[in-house]
């Protein structure tokens, strides 16, 4: 359970982590009706994205997949994704399913639709495939968390041995070896699962040679390879350190710090800190955050093992040293955590208005409780350190006396006297076992206090786990300024049949009117006129007005503009909800026109 504490601040602050890219806009617009088939589909994101072989899947009105070109970046902009469409597209609604990889190495996906000419009369649900394979996602998440745990345990235990210098380091060897092997194994698993994780496929595709080659050439894959290389160097360093008797050598500290910083950098260079604003500062903050987490929380594991195995005399030196180091680590964690939280939020106004902000507030409360538990542990640390300063009494130096001189009188209560000897023999000079100054009692009290830290950290870990899968407030606020992607916005589609009584093709037909979003406020209108042969026709005038008889409002002229094949406007304001009357006037010649009324429901 203690190892769960390691994730408290590793994934916090940056949480970003899931600082995934958010879809900013699409071209064509989501839910739009275009009169001419587009040559490309272009997506724009809030940050740079990586492309996959199957980044776009386009489905036509018949629900069959439309052949497309290779996915590329539009105009060499890394925050875009574009795919070419066939030269001729049939009329109807098209669904675009997309999948890209954020700059922070997490895949994001979604879908949107657009129509050519007119919307399909029947809208069937298109199976765009799963956003993520559950087994691949579960294995990847498990391996990622194990890597965090192992890195913190490895860094914290070695730092404890180098900085706190316990008399016995043999209890720390087993956790160091276990952490090294766990980090090695989880890194290999992450490297193999990288391709299926990005593509949303099953674990069986992990051994595809082409996919593995793409992984090794991408930034996340290169970071994992660098981590493996650093682990090999770390093994050599640990073997060398095990043979050294003096662990206080500056060379050992410098080498250990460099290797730990390198390992932390393999996370910072491939995840949340590498995307967004202030990347150099964010990566530096992330490295310091990870190192401080390992030194503090990984060091807690080493401290618990030391409390069980070391003597009371050794603890009076080791525990105060760790207390000072842990306090310095907390300061680093507080500063870097605040910065990374601001970077993820953008402003305090989104704290209560976004899921990310509310989770961050909950985590702040839990972390405050964790810091209170750490402060309580420092009280036990001070009690353990106190005997070291009080028990040591100065023994007067003996002055040489001439031969035959009378012996010096002995002080009755000084060490080495009969009273002291009787105490050693079990007399009343020994303090009662379990009393306030008993080393065993102090050791047990500190151990319980550290375990309380672990219990509180488990709650923080639960909140952090949810936080890492939540879109950061900054990206969410930026994406909210644009039309929502992935879902068809609410619209009203009205078919208006007309007949002017003339025999011409334009004299009789239908007007397809789309009112978007059909809510109170500003609305857009697109109208397409079809003649008696169901083909598009050109007419001299099309006029649409809105009235609300129940409230005596209107008529409000939409003031449509001829766009060369269709009529539209984006600035008709309907101020009240209710059932409006839409009057459509179709003029096909100088003297022939007709007006048709249709009810339209306007939502609040």
XYZ file of C-alpha atoms in Angstrom:
604
model
C 0.000 0.000 0.000
C 2.909 2.292 0.739
C 4.104 1.996 -2.826
C 0.825 3.566 -3.939
C 1.975 6.762 -2.281
C 4.659 7.120 -4.922
C 2.015 8.049 -7.482
C 0.583 10.870 -5.400
C 2.751 13.601 -6.810
C 4.194 11.817 -9.816
C 0.900 12.107 -11.594
C -0.286 15.227 -9.794
C 0.094 18.799 -10.881
C 0.996 17.902 -14.418
C -1.968 15.588 -14.611
C -2.023 16.459 -17.239
C -1.513 14.720 -17.366
C -3.997 13.684 -19.540
C -3.146 16.995 -21.197
C -4.418 15.459 -24.356
C -4.959 17.393 -27.576
C -8.509 18.672 -28.035
C -10.181 19.086 -31.407
C -10.482 22.791 -32.152
C -12.237 22.783 -35.552
C -13.078 20.677 -38.577
C -13.270 21.495 -42.265
C -16.007 20.845 -43.389
C -17.749 21.921 -40.186
C -19.353 19.273 -38.069
C -22.996 18.854 -39.126
C -22.725 21.231 -42.096
C -24.247 20.794 -45.550
C -21.908 21.748 -48.393
C -23.018 22.088 -51.986
C -19.747 20.985 -53.521
C -17.841 17.921 -52.437
C -14.720 18.940 -50.492
C -11.320 17.849 -51.735
C -9.929 17.339 -48.237
C -10.994 16.791 -44.659
C -8.891 18.891 -42.266
C -8.807 18.807 -38.469
C -7.185 21.439 -36.256
C -6.179 20.644 -32.657
C -5.121 22.610 -29.597
C -1.578 21.181 -29.777
C 0.663 19.266 -32.162
C -0.393 15.714 -32.999
C 1.165 12.649 -34.555
C -0.473 10.743 -37.406
C -1.131 7.032 -37.823
C -1.569 4.856 -40.897
C -5.280 4.694 -40.151
C -5.810 8.195 -38.748
C -8.891 8.755 -40.969
C -11.796 6.485 -41.828
C -14.524 8.078 -43.942
C -17.901 6.365 -44.377
C -20.354 7.344 -47.111
C -24.180 7.560 -47.143
C -24.317 3.819 -47.908
C -22.305 3.138 -44.715
C -19.379 1.784 -46.753
C -15.859 3.071 -46.266
C -14.710 5.728 -48.737
C -11.166 5.315 -50.132
C -8.911 8.172 -49.019
C -5.332 9.303 -49.413
C -2.559 9.224 -46.840
C -2.974 11.311 -43.701
C -0.715 14.385 -43.652
C -0.313 17.706 -41.848
C -2.018 20.641 -43.550
C 0.426 23.309 -44.726
C 3.176 21.720 -42.590
C 1.332 22.671 -39.389
C 1.914 20.032 -36.717
C -1.404 20.860 -34.988
C -3.448 19.747 -38.020
C -4.399 16.486 -39.732
C -5.621 16.256 -43.332
C -6.713 13.532 -45.718
C -7.640 13.761 -49.425
C -11.094 12.629 -50.596
C -12.077 11.113 -53.957
C -12.922 13.492 -56.783
C -16.635 12.648 -56.847
C -18.773 12.135 -53.790
C -22.442 11.165 -53.916
C -25.058 13.289 -52.221
C -25.746 12.436 -48.613
C -24.180 12.389 -45.169
C -20.580 11.315 -44.547
C -19.116 10.250 -41.222
C -15.427 10.836 -40.473
C -13.775 8.796 -37.719
C -10.318 10.047 -36.737
C -7.502 9.008 -34.405
C -4.239 10.854 -33.714
C -1.531 10.848 -31.029
C -1.147 13.918 -28.803
C 2.221 15.520 -28.262
C 2.045 14.097 -24.717
C 2.014 10.568 -26.272
C -1.662 9.796 -25.537
C -3.955 8.817 -28.446
C -7.181 10.775 -28.907
C -10.042 9.948 -31.247
C -13.494 11.076 -32.263
C -15.966 11.357 -35.126
C -18.024 14.002 -36.901
C -20.264 14.215 -39.966
C -20.983 16.491 -42.901
C -23.315 16.280 -45.863
C -22.878 16.915 -49.572
C -25.906 18.504 -51.278
C -28.369 17.355 -48.638
C -28.517 15.190 -45.594
C -29.340 11.538 -46.007
C -33.011 10.785 -45.467
C -32.134 7.952 -43.078
C -29.326 8.431 -40.578
C -27.897 5.059 -39.581
C -25.354 4.611 -36.835
C -21.954 3.974 -38.379
C -19.666 1.585 -36.523
C -16.411 3.538 -36.436
C -14.683 0.921 -34.304
C -13.622 1.081 -30.650
C -11.673 4.090 -29.439
C -9.407 1.771 -27.467
C -8.893 -1.967 -27.076
C -9.800 -2.678 -23.419
C -7.094 -5.304 -22.924
C -4.376 -3.157 -24.493
C -5.485 -0.121 -22.505
C -5.534 -2.092 -19.244
C -2.094 -3.611 -19.797
C -0.626 -0.266 -20.839
C -2.050 1.506 -17.785
C -0.775 -1.219 -15.448
C 2.715 -1.142 -16.957
C 2.785 2.662 -16.800
C 1.857 2.727 -13.111
C 4.368 -0.025 -12.281
C 7.056 2.028 -14.019
C 6.192 5.045 -11.862
C 6.225 2.944 -8.706
C 9.507 1.239 -9.524
C 11.260 4.470 -10.522
C 10.254 6.197 -7.280
C 11.320 3.203 -5.173
C 14.642 2.910 -6.996
C 15.483 6.619 -6.779
C 14.238 7.014 -3.205
C 16.001 3.963 -1.773
C 19.374 4.766 -3.341
C 19.039 8.428 -2.303
C 18.265 7.301 1.255
C 21.420 5.167 1.344
C 23.612 7.950 -0.058
C 22.214 10.907 1.882
C 21.058 9.396 5.185
C 23.945 6.880 5.452
C 22.430 4.168 7.674
C 24.924 1.831 9.324
C 23.348 -1.198 7.649
C 22.287 -1.043 4.008
C 21.623 -4.763 3.576
C 17.838 -4.308 4.231
C 17.719 -1.902 1.256
C 19.283 -4.211 -1.308
C 16.203 -6.328 -1.948
C 13.848 -3.379 -2.738
C 16.511 -1.817 -4.986
C 16.878 -5.027 -6.992
C 13.099 -5.522 -7.160
C 12.578 -1.909 -8.299
C 15.260 -2.196 -10.998
C 13.785 -5.369 -12.480
C 10.228 -4.018 -12.269
C 11.203 -0.825 -14.065
C 13.056 -2.823 -16.712
C 10.120 -5.183 -17.322
C 7.461 -2.469 -17.376
C 9.538 -0.392 -19.808
C 9.846 -3.352 -22.203
C 6.087 -3.935 -21.990
C 5.396 -0.249 -22.678
C 7.688 -0.372 -25.693
C 5.915 -3.417 -27.146
C 2.418 -2.078 -26.418
C 3.126 1.367 -27.847
C 1.938 0.584 -31.400
C -1.332 -1.202 -30.447
C -2.003 1.475 -27.798
C -1.757 4.237 -30.399
C -3.816 2.358 -32.997
C -6.448 1.067 -30.557
C -5.821 -2.568 -31.539
C -5.285 -5.745 -29.544
C -2.023 -6.796 -27.849
C -1.382 -9.386 -30.580
C -0.319 -6.614 -32.965
C 2.539 -5.653 -30.621
C 4.913 -7.965 -32.483
C 4.178 -6.553 -35.942
C 7.577 -5.594 -37.385
C 6.339 -2.496 -39.217
C 4.451 -1.209 -36.182
C 7.433 -1.808 -33.912
C 9.661 0.039 -36.366
C 7.353 3.068 -36.260
C 7.413 2.957 -32.472
C 11.206 2.982 -32.338
C 11.333 6.018 -34.642
C 8.801 8.094 -32.693
C 9.489 10.282 -29.685
C 7.744 8.047 -27.093
C 9.630 5.001 -28.400
C 12.964 6.816 -28.330
C 12.290 7.926 -24.759
C 11.626 4.315 -23.733
C 14.830 3.182 -25.447
C 16.735 5.875 -23.576
C 15.196 4.618 -20.335
C 16.431 1.092 -21.050
C 19.938 2.396 -21.720
C 19.902 4.381 -18.478
C 18.784 1.284 -16.581
C 21.831 -0.596 -17.858
C 24.069 2.251 -16.682
C 22.202 2.291 -13.373
C 22.936 -1.406 -12.863
C 26.639 -0.762 -13.396
C 26.486 2.152 -10.944
C 24.715 0.074 -8.285
C 27.268 -2.748 -8.572
C 30.083 -0.215 -8.228
C 28.342 1.438 -5.278
C 27.879 -1.907 -3.493
C 31.655 -2.370 -3.441
C 32.333 1.101 -2.024
C 32.641 1.461 1.716
C 32.396 5.233 1.783
C 29.066 6.246 0.237
C 29.662 9.909 1.011
C 32.019 10.369 -1.919
C 30.989 13.324 -4.120
C 31.514 11.117 -7.178
C 28.837 8.665 -6.045
C 26.358 11.474 -5.348
C 27.048 13.147 -8.690
C 26.664 9.917 -10.683
C 23.496 8.939 -8.850
C 21.940 12.377 -9.376
C 22.770 12.357 -13.085
C 21.241 8.899 -13.610
C 18.105 9.792 -11.623
C 17.645 13.030 -13.587
C 18.085 11.117 -16.847
C 15.390 8.614 -15.878
C 13.002 11.433 -14.926
C 13.702 13.147 -18.228
C 12.467 10.081 -20.168
C 9.009 10.789 -18.719
C 9.109 14.563 -19.098
C 10.260 14.399 -22.742
C 7.415 12.150 -23.878
C 4.406 13.123 -21.782
C 2.445 16.131 -20.582
C 5.347 18.517 -20.008
C 6.481 18.182 -23.634
C 3.248 19.733 -24.983
C 1.473 23.025 -24.440
C 2.915 26.285 -23.196
C 6.352 26.959 -21.670
C 7.722 23.553 -22.642
C 11.353 24.050 -21.422
C 10.214 25.336 -18.030
C 7.524 22.648 -17.803
C 10.012 19.857 -18.529
C 12.419 21.198 -15.900
C 9.568 21.394 -13.401
C 8.460 17.861 -14.259
C 11.957 16.427 -13.739
C 12.285 18.147 -10.348
C 8.769 16.979 -9.439
C 9.576 13.351 -10.239
C 12.925 13.425 -8.409
C 11.455 15.032 -5.294
C 8.649 12.463 -5.298
C 11.112 9.601 -5.441
C 13.344 11.034 -2.720
C 10.438 11.603 -0.346
C 7.992 8.780 -1.006
C 10.538 6.205 -2.134
C 12.612 7.180 0.888
C 9.653 6.371 3.141
C 9.957 2.726 2.096
C 13.647 2.741 2.997
C 12.853 4.449 6.308
C 10.307 1.788 7.262
C 12.820 -0.962 6.526
C 15.455 0.885 8.538
C 13.079 1.317 11.491
C 12.630 -2.444 11.619
C 16.288 -3.439 11.343
C 18.532 -0.683 12.693
C 19.601 0.017 16.279
C 18.303 2.977 18.290
C 21.705 4.639 18.210
C 21.759 4.538 14.400
C 18.217 5.941 14.192
C 19.150 9.060 16.153
C 21.415 9.961 13.230
C 19.477 8.578 10.250
C 15.949 9.754 11.059
C 16.804 13.470 11.489
C 18.761 13.390 8.222
C 15.804 11.942 6.346
C 13.466 14.443 8.004
C 15.498 17.359 6.653
C 15.722 15.800 3.186
C 11.978 15.043 3.118
C 11.168 18.628 4.128
C 13.289 19.974 1.256
C 11.545 17.554 -1.111
C 8.144 18.808 0.031
C 9.122 22.377 -0.794
C 10.157 21.311 -4.317
C 6.920 19.347 -4.725
C 4.824 22.302 -3.594
C 6.457 24.778 -5.973
C 6.471 22.493 -9.019
C 2.987 21.173 -8.260
C 1.519 24.674 -8.098
C 3.167 25.602 -11.382
C 1.962 22.481 -13.157
C -1.557 22.933 -11.780
C -1.659 26.499 -13.111
C -0.342 25.259 -16.448
C -3.109 22.666 -16.668
C -5.895 24.978 -15.481
C -5.029 28.212 -17.251
C -7.050 30.308 -14.786
C -8.760 29.929 -11.424
C -12.150 30.543 -13.051
C -12.234 26.965 -14.394
C -11.670 25.369 -10.972
C -15.356 24.911 -10.272
C -16.555 24.894 -13.871
C -14.648 21.911 -15.224
C -14.213 18.287 -14.182
C -10.468 18.799 -14.107
C -10.786 21.769 -11.755
C -13.149 19.989 -9.359
C -10.881 16.949 -9.216
C -7.910 19.205 -8.579
C -9.738 20.823 -5.650
C -10.500 17.395 -4.201
C -6.878 16.408 -4.594
C -5.738 19.620 -2.913
C -7.790 18.721 0.170
C -6.346 15.202 0.235
C -2.771 16.419 -0.233
C -3.276 18.882 2.642
C -4.228 15.947 4.851
C -1.135 14.114 3.622
C 1.084 17.038 4.582
C -0.505 17.153 8.044
C 0.357 13.477 8.471
C 3.917 14.221 7.375
C 4.100 17.013 9.956
C 2.977 14.580 12.641
C 5.788 12.238 11.609
C 8.272 15.077 12.094
C 7.191 15.297 15.746
C 8.175 11.675 16.250
C 11.404 12.381 14.400
C 12.229 15.186 16.812
C 11.627 12.874 19.809
C 13.936 10.263 18.354
C 16.638 12.852 17.735
C 16.318 14.396 21.222
C 18.161 11.631 23.148
C 21.194 12.090 20.960
C 21.585 15.594 22.372
C 20.614 14.926 25.990
C 21.970 11.499 26.909
C 25.593 12.270 25.990
C 27.096 13.787 29.144
C 30.661 14.886 29.414
C 32.884 12.679 31.598
C 35.535 14.716 33.510
C 39.046 13.963 32.444
C 41.132 12.161 35.019
C 44.134 14.117 36.272
C 47.252 11.988 36.731
C 48.107 11.564 40.429
C 51.449 10.790 42.048
C 52.122 7.225 43.057
C 50.732 6.632 46.499
C 48.294 9.547 46.401
C 44.771 8.912 47.754
C 42.187 7.739 45.222
C 39.687 10.245 43.818
C 36.173 9.894 45.157
C 33.703 8.492 42.604
C 30.485 10.303 41.784
C 27.600 8.055 42.715
C 25.441 8.628 39.626
C 28.053 8.903 36.903
C 28.362 6.244 34.200
C 30.537 3.358 35.206
C 29.670 3.547 38.934
C 28.074 0.892 40.980
C 24.683 2.424 40.292
C 25.386 2.247 36.602
C 26.556 -1.315 36.970
C 23.430 -2.225 38.814
C 21.406 -0.622 36.047
C 23.201 -2.746 33.521
C 22.395 -5.729 35.629
C 18.727 -4.895 35.469
C 18.395 -2.662 38.505
C 16.308 0.434 38.961
C 18.719 2.636 36.960
C 17.149 1.494 33.661
C 14.112 3.531 32.460
C 10.941 1.523 32.385
C 10.360 -0.292 29.077
C 7.846 1.389 26.863
C 8.176 4.771 28.540
C 8.329 8.094 26.688
C 12.080 7.791 26.162
C 12.121 4.111 25.223
C 13.762 3.767 21.746
C 11.483 0.879 20.805
C 8.390 2.899 21.678
C 9.640 5.854 19.656
C 10.400 3.588 16.722
C 6.919 2.077 16.828
C 5.321 5.507 17.028
C 7.189 6.783 13.977
C 6.348 3.634 12.053
C 2.625 4.081 12.778
C 2.829 7.727 11.764
C 4.421 6.835 8.431
C 1.706 4.256 7.830
C -0.911 6.989 8.353
C 0.801 8.924 5.560
C 0.354 5.862 3.391
C -3.375 5.577 4.137
C -4.010 9.224 3.273
C -1.888 8.859 0.140
C -4.133 6.001 -1.035
C -7.038 8.464 -1.235
C -4.859 10.928 -3.140
C -3.882 8.157 -5.542
C -7.535 7.371 -6.260
C -8.243 11.012 -7.140
C -5.043 11.280 -9.177
C -5.921 8.194 -11.206
C -9.165 9.840 -12.306
C -7.405 13.165 -12.854
C -4.897 11.690 -15.320
C -7.751 10.662 -17.623
C -9.465 14.058 -17.552
C -8.981 16.784 -20.142
C -7.126 19.705 -18.497
C -9.071 22.873 -17.870
C -6.910 24.965 -20.189
C -7.469 22.662 -23.176
C -11.132 22.191 -22.291
C -11.736 25.934 -22.158
C -9.972 26.454 -25.457
C -11.906 23.684 -27.180
C -15.195 24.995 -25.758
C -14.761 28.209 -27.713
C -15.270 26.190 -30.878
C -18.204 24.102 -32.050
C -18.365 20.789 -30.187
C -16.779 17.976 -32.176
C -17.742 14.354 -32.360
C -21.526 14.884 -32.073
C -24.057 16.275 -34.477
C -25.279 19.655 -33.197
C -29.056 20.144 -32.795
C -30.689 21.347 -36.013
C -34.149 21.638 -37.561
C -34.611 20.303 -41.076
C -37.722 21.475 -42.865
C -38.936 20.379 -46.294
C -41.064 23.025 -47.990
C -42.899 21.834 -51.159
C -43.970 24.615 -53.522
C -45.977 24.904 -56.741
C -46.305 28.184 -58.648
C -48.669 26.668 -61.239
C -46.274 27.004 -64.137
C -45.081 24.112 -66.239
C -41.404 24.959 -66.023
C -38.940 22.784 -64.131
C -38.536 25.547 -61.546
C -42.287 26.062 -61.174
C -42.738 23.122 -58.844
C -40.395 21.437 -56.415
C -39.071 21.467 -52.840
C -36.964 23.756 -50.669
C -34.721 21.965 -48.166
C -34.185 24.325 -45.212
C -31.720 23.665 -42.406
C -32.002 25.812 -39.267
C -28.990 25.522 -36.990
C -29.102 25.179 -33.974
C -32.853 25.895 -33.803
C -32.474 27.499 -30.387
C -33.059 30.913 -28.889
C -30.433 33.346 -30.083
C -28.447 33.557 -33.284
C -29.161 30.875 -35.884
C -27.829 29.939 -39.275
C -29.934 28.959 -42.288
C -29.032 26.986 -45.371
C -31.643 26.465 -48.078
C -31.349 24.380 -51.249
C -34.006 24.538 -54.005
C -34.837 21.414 -56.039
C -37.026 21.519 -59.154
C -39.617 19.059 -60.381
C -36.884 16.751 -61.691
C -35.277 16.604 -58.192
C -32.218 18.460 -59.463
C -30.790 21.711 -58.126
C -32.369 24.779 -59.741
C -31.494 28.473 -59.784
C -34.254 30.919 -58.907
C -34.146 34.747 -58.778
C -35.314 35.078 -55.180
C -35.827 33.058 -52.007
C -37.132 34.750 -48.900
C -37.734 33.302 -45.416
C -39.377 35.103 -42.475
C -40.204 33.979 -38.920
C -43.166 34.978 -36.746
C -44.316 33.970 -33.243
C -48.077 34.690 -33.231
C -48.564 33.739 -29.570
C -46.223 36.538 -28.482
C -46.945 38.908 -31.383
C -43.326 38.809 -32.553
C -42.306 39.172 -36.161
C -42.074 38.878 -39.003
C -38.243 38.608 -38.799
C -36.628 38.533 -42.221
C -33.738 36.063 -42.482
C -32.219 38.109 -45.348
C -30.866 35.125 -47.272
C -27.919 35.553 -49.627
C -27.521 33.667 -52.903
C -24.298 31.639 -52.567
C -24.341 30.294 -56.112
C -26.405 27.128 -55.849
C -27.810 27.568 -52.363
C -29.061 30.332 -50.086
C -27.804 31.009 -46.572
C -27.359 33.361 -43.647
C -25.636 33.116 -40.292
C -27.277 36.056 -38.529
C -30.968 35.497 -37.920
C -31.835 36.045 -34.247
C -34.893 34.361 -32.739
C -35.390 35.870 -29.255
C -37.986 33.547 -27.686
C -38.652 29.807 -27.469
C -41.839 28.336 -28.863
C -43.453 27.247 -32.094
C -42.648 29.814 -34.765
C -44.201 30.162 -38.194
C -41.662 30.054 -41.009
C -42.882 31.609 -44.264
C -40.909 30.626 -47.351
C -41.444 32.710 -50.487
C -40.148 31.196 -53.725
C -40.048 33.484 -56.782
C -39.251 31.670 -60.020
C -39.844 34.588 -62.484
C -40.784 38.237 -62.536
C -44.450 37.404 -61.916
C -44.554 33.833 -60.572
C -44.019 33.222 -56.876
C -45.606 31.334 -53.997
C -45.432 31.531 -50.184
C -45.644 28.419 -48.020
C -45.926 28.319 -44.207
C -44.380 25.678 -41.942
C -44.213 25.462 -38.109
C -40.734 25.425 -36.556
C -39.979 24.528 -32.942
C -37.328 26.786 -31.324
C -35.806 25.375 -28.151
C -34.726 27.543 -25.172
